[in-house]
Amino acid sequence: MRHVEHVMGTVFSFDVRDPVDATRAVEEAVAWLRRVDATFSTYRTDSPVSRLGRGEIALADCPAEVAGVLDLCESAARASRGYFTARPGGRLDPSAMVKGWAIERASLILTRAGAPNHCVNGGGDIQLAGSAAPGRPWRVGVAHPLRPGELATVVTGSGLAVATSGTAERGPHILDPHTGRPATGLASITLVGASLTMTDAYATAAFAMGGAAREWVEGLDGMEAFAVTSDGGTWRTPGFPGVPVVGHAR
Amino acid sequence: MRRAILAVLATTVGLVLLLSFKPHEITASADRPSAGARADAASGRDPGFDGHGDGDEDSGGAGFGGGDGFGGGDGFGPPAGDHGGGGVSSNSGAWTGDGASAGATSGDKTVTGDAADTRWGPVQVELVISGGKVTGVKVLQAPDNNHRDIAINNRALPILNQAALSAQSAGIDTVSGATYTSEGYITSLQSALDRAGL
């Protein structure tokens, strides 16, 4: 079954391939996403994270998940030499961690509810579980950041997390925290790992790094990358589970 | 995948329409409920245009009320003939593109898209397919306030064809890309895949 839900300022697509009625499981996952949004949204001035950022409440006053996510942010910041930050532009905004984390949890909810073969796509960041069909791995198209409607590559595999950071829709919006200026150099970078929480956070950090991301990702265990550079070139780390797109790959 | 391709076409036409809207004329609520706007565009119009529900019971959302497929024999087969209720004003737009005189040429097909819900209201188009390519586009339905202002640019046609070919050649389940907004989703390939599978 499929389900599409508008939440967290984007669209979540659920695609459950198990031959079971997953309606309740998907409802549970959607309720989870709405709770996350209510807690972490920086667009809602009354959310705990907004209030925490303004200093109106303490971390101890927030739901326990907030401290957990901020811990994850710290470890991502350390692992990325500061290219990941929970304070882009100086204001508390852990959104770059929250979405991947929320998607991964939503995927776990589906698995625990008896639907272990599914895809949860939240605004272009994806947690896959199991396979697309018995014996058939998932195929994930990576949108080409410079040529709308085209794919830059296709990732195949089972149980993968796929996250892409780029400028595609909103123009440059990821800041290099070390310069305070929009990151340039890459048009988009796609990271593939096992779990989306860190895969997504690292994709954001890697985009901010630009060309230096290649060496950084090669040094990360269980993480592979594919990038389209600003001038339209591409590169990939040796273990990237991609297949060329006929007619589009370079 | 075939239905996804059709959905890509419908969705991309929606993109073109949205881009054609003049912002100051957008007055409809963004919270317009999804109306299940699968429209029976065939009824009351030239029966030669839309063909017939051809026994394909699949009620998928791709929903091009199709005839015998896309003509041209390049692998585009018969789309789902899902004809629900809900009338649409007909013949409300002008044809754009080389296929504007379609119907006269043998081998041309005309297919009618599902009404796609956009934040400004339902949008529906009709396409002329010739030799497997989209050669003409006509707006059947659009939010009233914008009705007279919609023009489809000829540049849309190569985009439509490219989107179809990309989806066809890749056989993908889902799409990863830089985060899109709710509005951006409408025009995304992921949206097309969702519509095809819903």
PDB file of C-alpha atoms in Angstrom, chain A residues 2 4 6 9-11 13 17 99 119 121 123-126 132 136 138-143 149-151 154 162-164 166 168-170 248, chain B residues 159 162-167 169-187 189-191 193-198:
ATOM      1  CA  ARG A   2       1.009   3.588  -0.484  1.00  0.00           C
ATOM      2  CA  VAL A   4       1.316  10.305   1.047  1.00  0.00           C
ATOM      3  CA  HIS A   6       2.172  16.420   4.071  1.00  0.00           C
ATOM      4  CA  GLY A   9       7.001  21.314   5.517  1.00  0.00           C
ATOM      5  CA  THR A  10       7.462  18.558   2.990  1.00  0.00           C
ATOM      6  CA  VAL A  11       5.849  15.365   1.793  1.00  0.00           C
ATOM      7  CA  SER A  13       5.707   8.953   0.845  1.00  0.00           C
ATOM      8  CA  ARG A  17       5.382  -3.877  -0.146  1.00  0.00           C
ATOM      9  CA  LYS A  99      14.179  14.719   9.548  1.00  0.00           C
ATOM     10  CA  CYS A 119      10.226   2.546   1.703  1.00  0.00           C
ATOM     11  CA  ASN A 121      10.706   8.829   1.583  1.00  0.00           C
ATOM     12  CA  GLY A 123      11.153  14.980   1.001  1.00  0.00           C
ATOM     13  CA  GLY A 124      13.817  13.089  -0.933  1.00  0.00           C
ATOM     14  CA  ASP A 125      15.586  11.367   1.966  1.00  0.00           C
ATOM     15  CA  ILE A 126      14.879   7.685   2.133  1.00  0.00           C
ATOM     16  CA  ALA A 132      11.020  -4.109  -3.164  1.00  0.00           C
ATOM     17  CA  ARG A 136      14.356  -7.806  -6.050  1.00  0.00           C
ATOM     18  CA  TRP A 138      15.015  -1.459  -4.271  1.00  0.00           C
ATOM     19  CA  ARG A 139      15.945   0.934  -7.053  1.00  0.00           C
ATOM     20  CA  VAL A 140      16.345   4.535  -5.965  1.00  0.00           C
ATOM     21  CA  GLY A 141      16.706   7.212  -8.605  1.00  0.00           C
ATOM     22  CA  VAL A 142      18.912  10.143  -7.688  1.00  0.00           C
ATOM     23  CA  ALA A 143      17.438  13.324  -9.107  1.00  0.00           C
ATOM     24  CA  GLY A 149      13.293  15.599 -14.540  1.00  0.00           C
ATOM     25  CA  GLU A 150      16.444  13.575 -15.151  1.00  0.00           C
ATOM     26  CA  LEU A 151      18.210  11.085 -12.948  1.00  0.00           C
ATOM     27  CA  VAL A 154      20.328   4.866  -9.636  1.00  0.00           C
ATOM     28  CA  VAL A 162      19.760   7.261   0.931  1.00  0.00           C
ATOM     29  CA  ALA A 163      20.044  10.991   1.603  1.00  0.00           C
ATOM     30  CA  THR A 164      20.726  13.799  -0.828  1.00  0.00           C
ATOM     31  CA  GLY A 166      21.796  19.986  -2.628  1.00  0.00           C
ATOM     32  CA  ALA A 168      18.148  21.948  -6.333  1.00  0.00           C
ATOM     33  CA  GLU A 169      14.922  23.502  -5.217  1.00  0.00           C
ATOM     34  CA  ARG A 170      15.568  26.435  -2.995  1.00  0.00           C
ATOM     35  CA  HIS A 248      22.425  10.121 -18.502  1.00  0.00           C
TER      36      HIS A 248
ATOM     37  CA  ILE B 159      10.219  18.400 -20.882  1.00  0.00           C
ATOM     38  CA  GLN B 162      12.210  13.769 -21.285  1.00  0.00           C
ATOM     39  CA  ALA B 163      10.428  13.036 -18.041  1.00  0.00           C
ATOM     40  CA  ALA B 164       8.702  10.081 -19.587  1.00  0.00           C
ATOM     41  CA  LEU B 165      11.907   8.676 -20.994  1.00  0.00           C
ATOM     42  CA  SER B 166      13.811   9.081 -17.742  1.00  0.00           C
ATOM     43  CA  ALA B 167      11.208   7.228 -15.774  1.00  0.00           C
ATOM     44  CA  SER B 169      14.566   3.818 -18.719  1.00  0.00           C
ATOM     45  CA  ALA B 170      15.256   3.710 -15.014  1.00  0.00           C
ATOM     46  CA  GLY B 171      12.513   1.491 -13.593  1.00  0.00           C
ATOM     47  CA  ILE B 172      12.843   3.068 -10.201  1.00  0.00           C
ATOM     48  CA  ASP B 173      10.861   2.643  -6.982  1.00  0.00           C
ATOM     49  CA  THR B 174      11.549   6.015  -5.415  1.00  0.00           C
ATOM     50  CA  VAL B 175      13.600   9.177  -5.868  1.00  0.00           C
ATOM     51  CA  SER B 176      16.210  10.843  -3.689  1.00  0.00           C
ATOM     52  CA  GLY B 177      17.000  14.502  -4.122  1.00  0.00           C
ATOM     53  CA  ALA B 178      17.482  17.786  -2.358  1.00  0.00           C
ATOM     54  CA  THR B 179      14.580  18.333   0.003  1.00  0.00           C
ATOM     55  CA  TYR B 180      11.493  19.587  -1.694  1.00  0.00           C
ATOM     56  CA  THR B 181       8.738  21.685  -0.228  1.00  0.00           C
ATOM     57  CA  SER B 182       5.113  20.614  -0.332  1.00  0.00           C
ATOM     58  CA  GLU B 183       4.706  22.727  -3.438  1.00  0.00           C
ATOM     59  CA  GLY B 184       7.817  21.325  -5.058  1.00  0.00           C
ATOM     60  CA  TYR B 185       6.570  17.806  -4.449  1.00  0.00           C
ATOM     61  CA  ILE B 186       3.716  18.371  -6.872  1.00  0.00           C
ATOM     62  CA  THR B 187       6.106  18.550  -9.770  1.00  0.00           C
ATOM     63  CA  LEU B 189       9.108  12.489 -10.051  1.00  0.00           C
ATOM     64  CA  GLN B 190       8.336  11.054  -6.611  1.00  0.00           C
ATOM     65  CA  SER B 191       4.884  12.563  -6.878  1.00  0.00           C
ATOM     66  CA  LEU B 193       5.519   7.503  -8.711  1.00  0.00           C
ATOM     67  CA  ASP B 194       3.137   7.948  -5.785  1.00  0.00           C
ATOM     68  CA  ARG B 195       0.264   8.743  -8.077  1.00  0.00           C
ATOM     69  CA  ALA B 196       1.030   5.716 -10.180  1.00  0.00           C
ATOM     70  CA  GLY B 197       0.995   3.434  -7.162  1.00  0.00           C
ATOM     71  CA  LEU B 198      -1.831   4.890  -5.125  1.00  0.00           C
TER      72      LEU B 198
END
